[in-house]
Structures are given as C-alpha cells and as structure tokens.
CSV table of C-alpha atoms in Angstrom, one decimal:
chain,number,residue,atom,x,y,z
A,1,MET,CA,0.0,0.0,0.0
A,2,ASP,CA,2.5,2.6,-1.1
A,3,ARG,CA,0.0,4.8,-3.1
A,4,ILE,CA,-2.0,7.5,-1.6
A,5,PRO,CA,-5.6,7.4,-2.9
A,6,ILE,CA,-6.9,10.4,-4.9
A,7,LEU,CA,-10.7,11.0,-4.4
A,8,GLN,CA,-12.7,12.9,-7.0
A,9,MET,CA,-15.5,15.1,-5.9
A,10,GLY,CA,-17.0,17.0,-8.8
A,11,LYS,CA,-14.3,18.9,-10.4
A,12,CYS,CA,-12.0,18.7,-7.4
A,13,LEU,CA,-9.5,16.1,-6.4
A,14,LEU,CA,-8.9,15.4,-2.7
A,15,VAL,CA,-5.8,13.8,-1.2
A,16,THR,CA,-5.4,13.0,2.5
A,17,ILE,CA,-1.8,12.5,3.6
A,18,GLN,CA,-1.7,10.3,6.6
A,19,VAL,CA,1.6,8.6,6.5
A,20,ASP,CA,5.2,9.9,6.6
A,21,LEU,CA,6.0,10.4,3.0
A,22,GLN,CA,8.9,8.5,1.5
A,23,ASP,CA,10.6,9.7,-1.7
A,24,GLN,CA,8.9,6.9,-3.7
A,25,THR,CA,5.4,7.6,-2.3
A,26,ALA,CA,5.8,11.3,-3.0
A,27,LEU,CA,6.9,10.7,-6.6
A,28,ALA,CA,4.1,8.3,-7.1
A,29,LEU,CA,1.6,10.8,-5.7
A,30,GLN,CA,2.9,13.5,-8.1
A,31,ASP,CA,2.6,11.1,-11.1
A,32,ASP,CA,-0.9,9.9,-10.1
A,33,LEU,CA,-2.1,13.5,-9.5
A,34,ALA,CA,-0.9,14.7,-12.9
A,35,THR,CA,-2.5,11.7,-14.6
A,36,LYS,CA,-5.8,12.2,-12.7
A,37,ILE,CA,-6.0,15.9,-13.4
A,38,GLU,CA,-5.5,15.2,-17.1
A,39,ALA,CA,-8.0,12.3,-17.1
A,40,THR,CA,-10.8,14.1,-15.1
A,41,GLY,CA,-10.2,17.7,-16.2
A,42,ALA,CA,-10.3,18.7,-12.5
A,43,HIS,CA,-9.7,22.4,-11.8
A,44,GLY,CA,-8.8,22.0,-8.1
A,45,VAL,CA,-6.7,19.9,-5.9
A,46,LEU,CA,-7.1,19.8,-2.1
A,47,ILE,CA,-4.3,18.3,0.0
A,48,ASP,CA,-5.2,17.6,3.6
A,49,ILE,CA,-2.2,17.4,5.9
A,50,SER,CA,-4.1,17.5,9.2
A,51,ALA,CA,-2.6,14.2,10.2
A,52,LEU,CA,1.0,15.4,9.7
A,53,GLU,CA,2.7,16.4,12.9
A,54,LEU,CA,5.9,17.5,11.1
A,55,VAL,CA,6.4,19.1,7.7
A,56,ASP,CA,10.1,19.2,6.8
A,57,SER,CA,11.8,20.7,3.8
A,58,PHE,CA,11.2,17.5,1.7
A,59,ILE,CA,7.4,17.6,2.2
A,60,GLY,CA,7.5,21.4,1.7
A,61,ARG,CA,9.2,21.0,-1.6
A,62,MET,CA,6.8,18.2,-2.6
A,63,LEU,CA,3.8,20.4,-1.9
A,64,ALA,CA,5.3,23.2,-3.9
A,65,SER,CA,6.2,20.8,-6.8
A,66,ILE,CA,2.6,19.3,-6.8
A,67,SER,CA,1.2,22.9,-6.8
A,68,GLY,CA,3.4,23.8,-9.8
A,69,ILE,CA,2.5,20.7,-11.8
A,70,ALA,CA,-1.2,21.3,-11.1
A,71,ARG,CA,-0.8,24.9,-12.2
A,72,VAL,CA,0.5,24.1,-15.6
A,73,LEU,CA,-2.3,21.6,-16.0
A,74,ASP,CA,-4.7,24.4,-15.2
A,75,ALA,CA,-5.7,23.4,-11.7
A,76,THR,CA,-5.4,25.2,-8.4
A,77,THR,CA,-3.9,23.5,-5.4
A,78,VAL,CA,-4.9,24.3,-1.8
A,79,VAL,CA,-3.2,22.7,1.2
A,80,VAL,CA,-5.6,22.4,4.1
A,81,GLY,CA,-5.7,21.4,7.8
A,82,MET,CA,-2.2,22.4,8.8
A,83,GLN,CA,-1.7,22.0,12.6
A,84,PRO,CA,-0.8,25.2,14.4
A,85,ALA,CA,2.5,23.6,15.7
A,86,VAL,CA,3.4,22.7,12.1
A,87,ALA,CA,2.9,26.2,10.9
A,88,ILE,CA,5.1,27.6,13.7
A,89,THR,CA,7.8,25.1,13.0
A,90,LEU,CA,7.7,25.8,9.2
A,91,VAL,CA,8.2,29.5,9.7
A,92,GLU,CA,10.9,28.9,12.3
A,93,LEU,CA,12.7,26.7,9.7
A,94,GLY,CA,12.3,29.5,7.2
A,95,LEU,CA,10.0,27.4,5.0
A,96,SER,CA,7.2,29.6,3.9
A,97,LEU,CA,5.6,27.3,1.3
A,98,GLU,CA,5.7,30.0,-1.4
A,99,GLY,CA,3.4,29.5,-4.3
A,100,VAL,CA,1.3,27.1,-2.2
A,101,ARG,CA,-2.2,28.3,-1.3
A,102,THR,CA,-3.5,27.2,2.1
A,103,ALA,CA,-6.9,27.1,3.9
A,104,LEU,CA,-7.9,26.3,7.4
A,105,ASN,CA,-9.9,23.2,6.6
A,106,VAL,CA,-11.4,21.2,3.7
A,107,GLU,CA,-14.6,23.3,3.7
A,108,ARG,CA,-12.8,26.6,3.4
A,109,GLY,CA,-10.4,25.1,0.8
A,110,MET,CA,-13.4,23.9,-1.3
A,111,GLN,CA,-14.9,27.4,-1.1
A,112,LEU,CA,-11.6,28.9,-2.3
A,113,LEU,CA,-11.5,26.5,-5.2
A,114,THR,CA,-15.2,27.2,-6.1
A,115,ALA,CA,-14.4,30.9,-6.1
A,116,ALA,CA,-11.3,30.4,-8.2
A,117,ALA,CA,-13.4,28.3,-10.7
A,118,LYS,CA,-16.0,31.1,-10.9
A,119,GLU,CA,-13.4,33.7,-11.6
A,120,ARG,CA,-12.0,31.5,-14.3
A,121,ASP,CA,-15.4,31.1,-15.9
A,122,LEU,CA,-15.8,34.9,-16.0
A,123,ASP,CA,-12.4,35.2,-17.8
A,124,GLY,CA,-13.4,32.3,-20.0
A,125,GLY,CA,-14.2,34.5,-23.0
A,126,LEU,CA,-10.6,35.6,-23.4
B,1,MET,CA,0.5,9.1,13.6
B,2,ASP,CA,-1.9,6.4,14.7
B,3,ARG,CA,-5.1,8.4,14.2
B,4,ILE,CA,-7.0,8.5,10.9
B,5,PRO,CA,-8.1,12.1,10.1
B,6,ILE,CA,-11.8,12.8,9.7
B,7,LEU,CA,-12.6,15.5,7.3
B,8,GLN,CA,-15.8,17.5,7.5
B,9,MET,CA,-17.6,18.6,4.2
B,10,GLY,CA,-20.8,20.3,5.0
B,11,LYS,CA,-23.0,17.8,6.9
B,12,CYS,CA,-20.8,14.8,5.9
B,13,LEU,CA,-17.7,13.3,7.4
B,14,LEU,CA,-15.1,11.7,5.2
B,15,VAL,CA,-12.6,9.1,6.2
B,16,THR,CA,-10.0,7.7,3.9
B,17,ILE,CA,-8.5,4.5,5.1
B,18,GLN,CA,-5.0,4.1,3.8
B,19,VAL,CA,-3.1,1.9,6.2
B,20,ASP,CA,-3.6,-1.6,7.5
B,21,LEU,CA,-5.9,-1.1,10.5
B,22,GLN,CA,-4.6,-2.3,13.8
B,23,ASP,CA,-7.0,-2.9,16.7
B,24,GLN,CA,-5.9,0.3,18.4
B,25,THR,CA,-6.3,2.5,15.3
B,26,ALA,CA,-9.7,1.0,14.6
B,27,LEU,CA,-10.9,1.6,18.1
B,28,ALA,CA,-9.6,5.2,18.0
B,29,LEU,CA,-11.4,5.7,14.7
B,30,GLN,CA,-14.7,4.5,16.2
B,31,ASP,CA,-14.3,6.9,19.2
B,32,ASP,CA,-13.2,9.8,17.0
B,33,LEU,CA,-16.1,9.3,14.6
B,34,ALA,CA,-18.7,9.1,17.4
B,35,THR,CA,-17.3,12.3,19.0
B,36,LYS,CA,-17.2,14.1,15.7
B,37,ILE,CA,-20.8,13.1,14.7
B,38,GLU,CA,-22.0,14.4,18.0
B,39,ALA,CA,-20.0,17.6,17.8
B,40,THR,CA,-20.8,18.5,14.2
B,41,GLY,CA,-24.3,17.1,13.9
B,42,ALA,CA,-23.3,15.3,10.7
B,43,HIS,CA,-25.9,13.2,9.0
B,44,GLY,CA,-23.6,11.2,6.9
B,45,VAL,CA,-20.3,9.3,7.1
B,46,LEU,CA,-18.3,8.3,4.0
B,47,ILE,CA,-15.6,5.7,4.4
B,48,ASP,CA,-13.2,5.4,1.4
B,49,ILE,CA,-11.4,2.0,1.3
B,50,SER,CA,-10.0,2.3,-2.3
B,51,ALA,CA,-6.5,2.0,-0.9
B,52,LEU,CA,-7.2,-1.3,0.8
B,53,GLU,CA,-6.2,-4.4,-1.1
B,54,LEU,CA,-7.6,-6.8,1.5
B,55,VAL,CA,-10.6,-6.5,3.7
B,56,ASP,CA,-10.6,-9.3,6.3
B,57,SER,CA,-13.2,-10.2,8.9
B,58,PHE,CA,-11.7,-7.7,11.3
B,59,ILE,CA,-12.1,-4.7,9.0
B,60,GLY,CA,-15.5,-6.1,8.0
B,61,ARG,CA,-16.6,-6.1,11.6
B,62,MET,CA,-15.2,-2.7,12.2
B,63,LEU,CA,-17.1,-1.2,9.2
B,64,ALA,CA,-20.3,-2.8,10.5
B,65,SER,CA,-19.7,-1.5,14.0
B,66,ILE,CA,-19.0,2.1,12.8
B,67,SER,CA,-22.1,1.9,10.7
B,68,GLY,CA,-24.1,0.8,13.8
B,69,ILE,CA,-22.7,3.5,16.0
B,70,ALA,CA,-23.4,6.2,13.4
B,71,ARG,CA,-26.9,4.9,13.0
B,72,VAL,CA,-27.8,5.3,16.6
B,73,LEU,CA,-26.3,8.8,16.4
B,74,ASP,CA,-28.7,9.5,13.5
B,75,ALA,CA,-26.1,9.4,10.7
B,76,THR,CA,-25.9,7.2,7.6
B,77,THR,CA,-22.6,5.4,6.7
B,78,VAL,CA,-21.6,4.6,3.2
B,79,VAL,CA,-18.5,2.6,2.3
B,80,VAL,CA,-17.0,3.6,-1.0
B,81,GLY,CA,-14.3,2.7,-3.5
B,82,MET,CA,-14.1,-1.0,-2.9
B,83,GLN,CA,-11.7,-2.6,-5.3
B,84,PRO,CA,-13.3,-5.4,-7.4
B,85,ALA,CA,-10.8,-8.0,-6.1
B,86,VAL,CA,-11.8,-7.1,-2.6
B,87,ALA,CA,-15.5,-7.5,-3.3
B,88,ILE,CA,-14.8,-11.0,-4.8
B,89,THR,CA,-12.7,-12.1,-1.9
B,90,LEU,CA,-15.3,-10.8,0.6
B,91,VAL,CA,-18.1,-12.8,-0.9
B,92,GLU,CA,-15.8,-15.9,-1.2
B,93,LEU,CA,-15.0,-15.5,2.5
B,94,GLY,CA,-18.8,-15.3,3.2
B,95,LEU,CA,-18.5,-11.8,4.5
B,96,SER,CA,-21.3,-9.8,3.0
B,97,LEU,CA,-21.0,-6.6,5.0
B,98,GLU,CA,-24.6,-6.8,6.1
B,99,GLY,CA,-26.1,-3.5,7.3
B,100,VAL,CA,-23.3,-1.5,5.6
B,101,ARG,CA,-24.3,0.6,2.6
B,102,THR,CA,-21.8,0.8,-0.3
B,103,ALA,CA,-21.3,3.0,-3.3
B,104,LEU,CA,-18.9,2.8,-6.2
B,105,ASN,CA,-17.0,6.0,-5.5
B,106,VAL,CA,-17.1,9.2,-3.3
B,107,GLU,CA,-19.3,11.1,-5.7
B,108,ARG,CA,-22.0,8.4,-5.8
B,109,GLY,CA,-21.7,8.0,-2.0
B,110,MET,CA,-22.3,11.7,-1.5
B,111,GLN,CA,-25.3,11.5,-3.8
B,112,LEU,CA,-26.7,8.6,-1.7
B,113,LEU,CA,-26.2,10.6,1.5
B,114,THR,CA,-27.8,13.7,0.0
B,115,ALA,CA,-30.8,11.7,-1.1
B,116,ALA,CA,-31.0,10.1,2.4
B,117,ALA,CA,-30.9,13.6,4.0
B,118,LYS,CA,-33.7,14.8,1.8
B,119,GLU,CA,-35.8,11.8,2.6
B,120,ARG,CA,-35.2,12.5,6.3
B,121,ASP,CA,-36.2,16.1,5.9
B,122,LEU,CA,-39.5,15.0,4.3
B,123,ASP,CA,-40.2,12.8,7.3
B,124,GLY,CA,-39.1,15.6,9.6
B,125,GLY,CA,-42.6,16.5,10.6
B,126,LEU,CA,-43.2,13.3,12.4
C-alpha cells in the first residue's frame, strides 16, 4: 500500500496525507495526481495534511512541486488542515511554502476552489 | 500518527483508510467518529477504502460496527471505493458486510447521503 488514494469530488481532487511520505510515495503521488488531473479535467486539488505532525523541507518541496505541476495543468492546489504547531515550525525553519495556497480546513479550501473556478469562468471569454 | 483524520464537508464526514488497520487504530477511529458526529451534527459518514487491497473479517466487523454507532447517532454510513478484487474475496469468504451501505465512489456515495438527508427532511414533521 504505497500509493495515496486520490478522491474525486465533482471537479476537485482530494488527497489526504496520513503517513510519513517517503521519496517513492511522494513521486508516485505526483505522477498519479498529474494523470488524474488530465483524465478528469479537474480544476482544483485539495491536499489535507491535518494528520501530519511534522512538515520538513522535503514535504514542503513536494507540496510546492505538486502545486506547480497542477498549475501548468490548469488546476489550483490548496493545502488544508495544517496543525498550528506545524505552521510555527515551518516559519521557524524558514520554509514559507511560497506559491502554495492554504486554507484552514477542507470546507474553506473547497470554497476557495469554487471561487477560483467562478473567476476563471468569468475570464473564459478571453 | 496512529489516528485516521476525519474531514468535514458540509454535513458529511469523510474518512480515507490508507493503512492496514490495527486494533488500536480501529478503536480510536470509532471513538473519534462518534465524537465528531456528535460535535458536528453530521448526518452522513463516507468511508473510502479504495487503498485497501484486502478486507478481512476484522475490518468487515469494524465497518459494520462504525455503521451501527453512526446509525444510533442518526447518521448514515456509506463505504465507497471498494476494489473489485476485494469484493470478490469478501463474498468468497462469506463476509457480505450486512447493514453496511456501499457505493462505487465518493461522488455516488455523496449523492446517496444527500438523497437520504432529503428523505429524512420530508419525514421531519413526524
């Protein structure tokens, strides 16, 4: 069981990270997400990290990388559920997750994605 | 990291099971779910088992037990994402997951819960 499942909800994909990510699992997740975004035409990716008690530079880079991949595939990534202690440690470590959007919980993340989708639809004529 | 995160989406709770469940984790999940149903007033619980390649009698019992607990707390449980091989093995083992509702994927599970909620609202006058 080295693959993290990706759930589809409408035009959004939801990933819950529950285990400490190893290199292989993280790479597989990137691949799977890219494939799934292409296959489903999803416009949003929600990554829930509420189970993580530690986010190191490796996970930080992976989140930024997933966010970048999704962006070029025309999808917005939102990282949700970060524990307060994790946020404190991240900033203390000088990792600010640049380029990664965050939201307090899944519901707020979903609202963010819905708003982003609406904005895009308005620009759709261009 | 021995707790499985429970995500709230509107009036539904979503649980993604990704790791082989040990007794302790399963018990913690039951406790957490019961507490969360009570705290949020959720009327539906979605359990995604798409990452599980094996569902034995222990997990089967746990799913039935969670379903029962949710029912007395006035919430409907739907198990989603079962792999075809898992379904075949379950039936061959004589485990039919009685009392547990299932759906093909999260989206259909969510539709089922929404329909159940509407039905309940119609009966609300009683």
